[in-house]
Short mmCIF file of C-alpha atoms and ligand atoms in Angstrom, two decimals:
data_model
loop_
_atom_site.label_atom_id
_atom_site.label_comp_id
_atom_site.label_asym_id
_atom_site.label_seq_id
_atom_site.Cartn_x
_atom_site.Cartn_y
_atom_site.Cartn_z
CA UNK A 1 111.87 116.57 95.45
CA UNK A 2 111.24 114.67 98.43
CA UNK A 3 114.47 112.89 101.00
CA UNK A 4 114.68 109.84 99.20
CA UNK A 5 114.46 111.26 95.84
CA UNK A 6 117.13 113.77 96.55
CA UNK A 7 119.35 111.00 97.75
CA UNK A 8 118.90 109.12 94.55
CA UNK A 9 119.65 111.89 92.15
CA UNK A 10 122.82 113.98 94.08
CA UNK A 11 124.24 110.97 96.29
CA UNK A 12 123.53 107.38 94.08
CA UNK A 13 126.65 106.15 92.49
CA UNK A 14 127.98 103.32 90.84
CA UNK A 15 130.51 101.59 93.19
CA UNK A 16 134.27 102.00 92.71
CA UNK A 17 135.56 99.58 94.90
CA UNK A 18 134.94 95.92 94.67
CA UNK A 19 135.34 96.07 98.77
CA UNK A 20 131.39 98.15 98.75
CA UNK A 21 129.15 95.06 98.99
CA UNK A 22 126.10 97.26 99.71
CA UNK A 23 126.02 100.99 99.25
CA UNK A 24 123.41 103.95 99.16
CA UNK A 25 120.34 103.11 99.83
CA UNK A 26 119.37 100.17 102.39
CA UNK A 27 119.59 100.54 106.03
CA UNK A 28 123.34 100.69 106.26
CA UNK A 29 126.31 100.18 103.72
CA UNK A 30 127.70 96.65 103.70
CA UNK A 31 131.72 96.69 103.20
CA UNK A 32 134.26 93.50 102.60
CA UNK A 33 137.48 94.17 104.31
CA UNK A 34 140.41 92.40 102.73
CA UNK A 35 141.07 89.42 104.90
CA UNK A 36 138.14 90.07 107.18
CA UNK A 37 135.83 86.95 107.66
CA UNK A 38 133.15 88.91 108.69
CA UNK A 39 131.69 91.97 106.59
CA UNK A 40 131.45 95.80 108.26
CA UNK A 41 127.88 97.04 108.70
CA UNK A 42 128.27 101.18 108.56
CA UNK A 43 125.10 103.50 109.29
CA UNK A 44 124.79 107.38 110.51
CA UNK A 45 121.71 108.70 111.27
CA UNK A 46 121.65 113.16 112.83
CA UNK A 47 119.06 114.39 115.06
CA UNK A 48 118.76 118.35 115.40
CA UNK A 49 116.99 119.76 118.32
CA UNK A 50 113.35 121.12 116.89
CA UNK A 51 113.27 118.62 114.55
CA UNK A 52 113.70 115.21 115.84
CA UNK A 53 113.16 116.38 119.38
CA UNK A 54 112.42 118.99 121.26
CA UNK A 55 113.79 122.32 122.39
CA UNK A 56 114.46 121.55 125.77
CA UNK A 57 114.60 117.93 126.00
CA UNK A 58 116.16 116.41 128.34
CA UNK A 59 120.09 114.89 127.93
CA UNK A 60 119.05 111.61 128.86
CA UNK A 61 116.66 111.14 126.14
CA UNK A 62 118.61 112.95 123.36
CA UNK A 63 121.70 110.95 124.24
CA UNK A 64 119.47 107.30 124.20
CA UNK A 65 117.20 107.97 121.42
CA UNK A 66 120.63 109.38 118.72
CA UNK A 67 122.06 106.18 119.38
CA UNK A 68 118.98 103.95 119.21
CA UNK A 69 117.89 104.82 116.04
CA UNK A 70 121.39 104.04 114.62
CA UNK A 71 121.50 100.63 116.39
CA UNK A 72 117.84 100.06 114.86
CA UNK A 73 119.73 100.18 111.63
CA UNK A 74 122.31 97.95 112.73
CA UNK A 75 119.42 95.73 113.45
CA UNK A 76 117.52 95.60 110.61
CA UNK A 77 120.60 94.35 108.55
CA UNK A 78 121.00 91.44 111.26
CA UNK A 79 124.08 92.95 112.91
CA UNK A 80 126.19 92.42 115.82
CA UNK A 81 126.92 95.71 116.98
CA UNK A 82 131.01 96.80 117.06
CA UNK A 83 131.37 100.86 117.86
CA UNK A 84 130.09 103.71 117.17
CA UNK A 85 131.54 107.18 116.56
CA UNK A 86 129.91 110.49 118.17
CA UNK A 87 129.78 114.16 116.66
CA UNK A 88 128.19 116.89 119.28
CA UNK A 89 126.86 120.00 118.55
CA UNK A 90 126.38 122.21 121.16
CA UNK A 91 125.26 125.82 121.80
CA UNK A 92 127.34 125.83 125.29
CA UNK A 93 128.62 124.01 127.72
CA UNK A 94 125.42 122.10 129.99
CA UNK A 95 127.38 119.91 132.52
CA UNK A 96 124.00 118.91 133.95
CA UNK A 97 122.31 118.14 130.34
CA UNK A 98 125.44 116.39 129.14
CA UNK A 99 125.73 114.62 132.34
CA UNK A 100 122.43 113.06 131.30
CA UNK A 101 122.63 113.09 127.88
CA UNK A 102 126.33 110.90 128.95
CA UNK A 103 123.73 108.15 130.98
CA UNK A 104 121.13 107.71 128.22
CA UNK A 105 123.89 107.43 125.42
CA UNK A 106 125.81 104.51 127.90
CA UNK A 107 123.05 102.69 128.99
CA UNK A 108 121.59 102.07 125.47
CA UNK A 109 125.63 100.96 124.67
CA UNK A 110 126.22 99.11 127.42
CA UNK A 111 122.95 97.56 126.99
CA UNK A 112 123.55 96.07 122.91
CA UNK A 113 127.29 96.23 123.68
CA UNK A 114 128.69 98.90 121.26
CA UNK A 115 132.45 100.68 122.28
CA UNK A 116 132.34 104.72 121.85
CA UNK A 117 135.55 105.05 119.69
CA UNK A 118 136.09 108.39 118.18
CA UNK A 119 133.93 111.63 117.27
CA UNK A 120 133.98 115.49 117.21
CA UNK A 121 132.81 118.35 119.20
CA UNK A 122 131.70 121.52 117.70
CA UNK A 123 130.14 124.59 119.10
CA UNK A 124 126.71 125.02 117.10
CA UNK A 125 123.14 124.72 117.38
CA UNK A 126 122.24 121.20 119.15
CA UNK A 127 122.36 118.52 117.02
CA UNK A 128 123.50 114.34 117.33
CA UNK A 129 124.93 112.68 114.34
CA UNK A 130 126.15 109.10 115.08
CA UNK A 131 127.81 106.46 112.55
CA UNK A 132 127.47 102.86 114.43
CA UNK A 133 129.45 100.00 112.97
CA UNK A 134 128.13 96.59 113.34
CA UNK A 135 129.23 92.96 111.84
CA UNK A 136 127.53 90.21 109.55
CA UNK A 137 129.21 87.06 108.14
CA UNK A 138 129.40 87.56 104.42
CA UNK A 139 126.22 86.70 102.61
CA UNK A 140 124.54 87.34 105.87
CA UNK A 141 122.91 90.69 106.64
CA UNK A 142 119.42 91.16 105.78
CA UNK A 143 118.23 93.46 102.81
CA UNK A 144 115.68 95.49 101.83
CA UNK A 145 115.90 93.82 98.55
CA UNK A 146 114.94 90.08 98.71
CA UNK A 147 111.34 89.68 98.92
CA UNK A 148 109.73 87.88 96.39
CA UNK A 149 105.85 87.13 95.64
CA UNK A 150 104.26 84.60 98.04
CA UNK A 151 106.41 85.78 101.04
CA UNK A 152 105.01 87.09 104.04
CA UNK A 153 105.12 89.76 105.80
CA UNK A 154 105.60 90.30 109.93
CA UNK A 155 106.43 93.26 112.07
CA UNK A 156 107.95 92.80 115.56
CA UNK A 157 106.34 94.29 118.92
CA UNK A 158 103.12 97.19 118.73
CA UNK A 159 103.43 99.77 116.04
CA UNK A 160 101.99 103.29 117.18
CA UNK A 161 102.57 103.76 120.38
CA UNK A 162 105.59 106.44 119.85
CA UNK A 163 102.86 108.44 118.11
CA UNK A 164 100.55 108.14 120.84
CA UNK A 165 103.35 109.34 123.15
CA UNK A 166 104.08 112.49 120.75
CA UNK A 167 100.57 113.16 120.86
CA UNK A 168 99.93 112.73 124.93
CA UNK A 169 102.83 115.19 125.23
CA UNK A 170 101.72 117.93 122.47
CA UNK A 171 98.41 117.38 123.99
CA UNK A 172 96.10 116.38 120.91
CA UNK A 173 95.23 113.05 122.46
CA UNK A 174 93.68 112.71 126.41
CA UNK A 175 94.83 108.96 127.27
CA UNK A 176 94.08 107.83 130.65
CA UNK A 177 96.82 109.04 133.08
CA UNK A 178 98.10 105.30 133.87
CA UNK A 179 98.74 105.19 130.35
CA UNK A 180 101.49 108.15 129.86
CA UNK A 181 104.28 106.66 130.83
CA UNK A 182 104.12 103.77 128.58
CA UNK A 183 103.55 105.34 125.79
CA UNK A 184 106.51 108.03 126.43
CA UNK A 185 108.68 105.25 127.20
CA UNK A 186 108.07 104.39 124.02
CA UNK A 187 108.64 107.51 122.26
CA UNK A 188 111.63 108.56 124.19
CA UNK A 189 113.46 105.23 124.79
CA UNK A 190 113.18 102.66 121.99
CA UNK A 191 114.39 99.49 121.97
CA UNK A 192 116.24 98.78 118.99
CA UNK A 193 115.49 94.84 117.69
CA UNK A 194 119.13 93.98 117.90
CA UNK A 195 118.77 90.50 119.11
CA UNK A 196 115.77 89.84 116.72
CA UNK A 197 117.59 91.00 113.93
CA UNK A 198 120.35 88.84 114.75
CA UNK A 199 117.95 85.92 115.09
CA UNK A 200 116.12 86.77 111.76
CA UNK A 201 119.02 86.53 109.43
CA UNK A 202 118.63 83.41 107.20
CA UNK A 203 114.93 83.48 108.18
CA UNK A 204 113.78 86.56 106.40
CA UNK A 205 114.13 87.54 103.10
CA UNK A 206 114.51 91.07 103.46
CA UNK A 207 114.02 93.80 106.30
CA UNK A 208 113.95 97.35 107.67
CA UNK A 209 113.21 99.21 110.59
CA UNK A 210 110.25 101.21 111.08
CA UNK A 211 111.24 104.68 111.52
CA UNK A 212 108.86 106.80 109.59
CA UNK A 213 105.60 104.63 109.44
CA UNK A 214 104.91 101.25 108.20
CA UNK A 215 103.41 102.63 104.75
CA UNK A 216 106.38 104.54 103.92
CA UNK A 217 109.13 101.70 105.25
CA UNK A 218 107.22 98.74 103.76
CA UNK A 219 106.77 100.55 100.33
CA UNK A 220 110.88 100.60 100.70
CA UNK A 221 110.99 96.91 100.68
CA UNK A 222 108.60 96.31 98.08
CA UNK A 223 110.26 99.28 96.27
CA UNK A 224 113.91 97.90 96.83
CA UNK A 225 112.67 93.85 95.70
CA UNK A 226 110.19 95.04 93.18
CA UNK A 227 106.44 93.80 94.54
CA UNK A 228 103.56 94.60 96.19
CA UNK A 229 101.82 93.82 99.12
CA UNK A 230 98.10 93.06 100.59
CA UNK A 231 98.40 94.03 104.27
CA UNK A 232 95.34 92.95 106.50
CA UNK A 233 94.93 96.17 109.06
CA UNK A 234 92.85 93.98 111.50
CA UNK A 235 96.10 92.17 112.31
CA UNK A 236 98.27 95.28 113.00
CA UNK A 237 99.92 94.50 116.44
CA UNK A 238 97.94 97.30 118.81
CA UNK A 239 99.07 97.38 122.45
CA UNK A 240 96.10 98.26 125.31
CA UNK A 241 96.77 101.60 125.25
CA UNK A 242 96.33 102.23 121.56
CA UNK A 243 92.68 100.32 121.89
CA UNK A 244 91.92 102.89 124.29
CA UNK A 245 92.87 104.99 121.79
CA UNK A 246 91.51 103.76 119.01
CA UNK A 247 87.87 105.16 118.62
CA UNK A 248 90.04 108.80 118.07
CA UNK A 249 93.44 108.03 116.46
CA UNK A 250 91.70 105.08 113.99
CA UNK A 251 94.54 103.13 112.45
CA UNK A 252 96.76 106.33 110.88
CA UNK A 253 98.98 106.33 113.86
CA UNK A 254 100.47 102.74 113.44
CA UNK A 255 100.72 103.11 109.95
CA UNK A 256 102.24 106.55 108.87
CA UNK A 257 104.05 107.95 112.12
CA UNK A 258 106.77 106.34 112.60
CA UNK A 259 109.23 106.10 115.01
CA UNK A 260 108.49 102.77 116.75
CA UNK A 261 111.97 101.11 115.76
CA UNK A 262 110.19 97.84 115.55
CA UNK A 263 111.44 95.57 112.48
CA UNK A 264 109.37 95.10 109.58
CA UNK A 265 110.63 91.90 107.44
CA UNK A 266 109.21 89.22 105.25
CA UNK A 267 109.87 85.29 105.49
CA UNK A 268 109.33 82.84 102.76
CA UNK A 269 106.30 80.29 103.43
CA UNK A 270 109.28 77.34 103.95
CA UNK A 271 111.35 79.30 106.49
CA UNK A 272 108.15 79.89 108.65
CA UNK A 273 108.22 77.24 110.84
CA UNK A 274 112.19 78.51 111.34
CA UNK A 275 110.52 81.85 112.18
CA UNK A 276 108.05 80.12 114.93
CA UNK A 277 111.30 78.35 116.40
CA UNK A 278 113.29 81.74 117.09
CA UNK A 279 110.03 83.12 118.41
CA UNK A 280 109.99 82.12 122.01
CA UNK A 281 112.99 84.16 122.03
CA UNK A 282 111.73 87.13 121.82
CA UNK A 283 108.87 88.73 124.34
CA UNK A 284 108.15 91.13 121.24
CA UNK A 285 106.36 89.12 119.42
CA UNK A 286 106.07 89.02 115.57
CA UNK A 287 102.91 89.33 114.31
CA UNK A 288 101.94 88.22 110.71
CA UNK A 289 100.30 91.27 108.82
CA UNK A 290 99.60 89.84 104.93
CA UNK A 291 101.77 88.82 101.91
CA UNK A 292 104.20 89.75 99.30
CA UNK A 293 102.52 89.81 95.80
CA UNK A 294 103.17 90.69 92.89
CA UNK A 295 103.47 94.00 91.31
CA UNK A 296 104.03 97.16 93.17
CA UNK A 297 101.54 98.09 95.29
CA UNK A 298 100.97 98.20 99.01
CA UNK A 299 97.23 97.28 99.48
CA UNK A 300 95.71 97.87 103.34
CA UNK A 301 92.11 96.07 103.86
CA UNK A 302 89.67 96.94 106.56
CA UNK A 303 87.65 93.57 105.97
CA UNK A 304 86.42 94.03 102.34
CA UNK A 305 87.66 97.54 102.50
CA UNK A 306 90.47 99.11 100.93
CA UNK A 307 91.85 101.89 103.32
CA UNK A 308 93.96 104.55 102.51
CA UNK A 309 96.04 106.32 105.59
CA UNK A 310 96.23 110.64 105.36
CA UNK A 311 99.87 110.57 104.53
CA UNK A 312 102.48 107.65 104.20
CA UNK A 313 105.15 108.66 106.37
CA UNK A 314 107.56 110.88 108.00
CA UNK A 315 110.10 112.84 105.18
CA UNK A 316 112.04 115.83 105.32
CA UNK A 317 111.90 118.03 102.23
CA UNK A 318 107.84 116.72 101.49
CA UNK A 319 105.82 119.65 100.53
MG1 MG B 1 116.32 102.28 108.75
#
């Protein structure tokens, strides 16, 4: 029984309030609040130190990357961030890693505007778990759900360059020195799509955030609407430091790693030219990859090839 599988069968339930517009199972939970005029966008995401990052890491980066990857939820349902609640585990008392760990989590929340209201601290092993709280007008947030046949399909920024940073640090990939930094950055200090997804809402037809691999988030779209899709892998958005890297890492990094936080989303062949309007916007970028199609299988071409990547993603519990 793999993550999502375990999810489905212990956690899926019908709704029992008429308030739960969205629940289990998409990037966040969607709920109407009597009176509100705007629905409540609710996500949580933990990180544990050995398994989403390393023993040792520094504060700043734990305290940046546990929110970011909650705010890349927030994005990918096209929310305007609200708060976000904080529960610590800590071994002991660090005033110099918590000092840091303080900097990264502010500057990200300064940064997309999101209030620290409320938490817990616990003495434990080291772990983040955050629940942010963002805001959509009612019929607004993007889904996983809503792509249909004929629809295509973009990803914002360069996929694969976290991966290349976990590999430059573990030392299984020799990039040119110049090139370390960037590709950290990347790893360690995301930047959630929050604008973007703001911008995409009534453009796209459904969306997620790629946090465990384009294979593996992608197949949640299709799986969520119900189709298939024929991705073209020459048009995978590579930055100069993955060409460099290229001729060693092939194309498995941008597809199956994960944690880029970019958005992956699909727009209807009418609401295109909407999609080249916002697109100025944005320094990102979104690149155009293939198209929704019927059925319910993700097909990746090399030219005439089909291509199939050594595992699809990033999933606790696998194997
Ligand atoms: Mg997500």
């Amino acid at each position: 029984m793999d993550e999502f599988g375990l999810i489905d069968h212990y956690f899926t339930r019908p709704s029992r309030r008429p308030e739960v517009v969205l629940g289990v199972g998409d990037d966040a939970a969607l709920l109407a609040l009597p009176g509100a005029d705007r629905h409540l966008v609710v996500t949580t995401d933990t990180l544990i130190e050995g398994v989403h990052f390393a023993l040792g890491a520094p504060g700043y980066d734990v305290g940046y990357k546990a929110l970011a990857v909650n705010v890349s939820d927030l994005a990918a349902m096209g929310a305007r961030p609200l708060a976000f609640l904080l529960n610590l585990s800590l071994p002991a008392i660090d005033r110099a890693w918590l000092a840091g760990f303080r900097e990264g989590l502010f500057t990200l929340a300064d940064a997309v505007a999101l209030d620290l209201v409320g938490g817990d601290t616990v003495r434990g092993p080291l772990s983040v778990t955050i629940t942010a709280l963002g805001t959509v007008p009612p019929g607004g947030a993007l889904r996983r759900s809503g792509a249909r046949a004929g629809d295509r399909v973009y990803v914002s920024g360069f996929l694969g360059e976290a991966a290349l940073g976990f590999f430059t640090r573990s030392g299984r990939l020799a990039l040119p020195p110049e090139l370390h930094a960037p590709v950290l950055a990347r790893l360690d200090r995301p930047l959630p799509r929050i604008q973007e997804g703001q911008a995409l809402a009534g453009i796209a037809s459904a969306a997620i955030d790629i946090s465990d691999g384009l294979v593996a988030d992608l197949g949640h779209i299709l799986k969520a609407s119900g189709v298939g899709a024929e991705i073209d892998l020459r048009r995978l958005p590579l930055s100069s430091a993955y060409d460099a890297a290229f001729a060693t890492v092939g194309y498995d990094p941008a597809l199956v790693f994960g944690d880029d936080y970019e958005l992956c989303f699909t727009v209807p062949p009418e609401r295109v030219p909407a999609l080249a309007g916002i697109t100025p916007r944005f320094s990102c970028g979104f690149h155009y990859l293939g198209d929704i199609v019927a059925g319910h299988e993700l097909v990746l071409r090399d030219g005439q090839d089909v291509y199939a990547p050594a595992r699809s993603g990033y999933n606790h519990f696998d194997g």
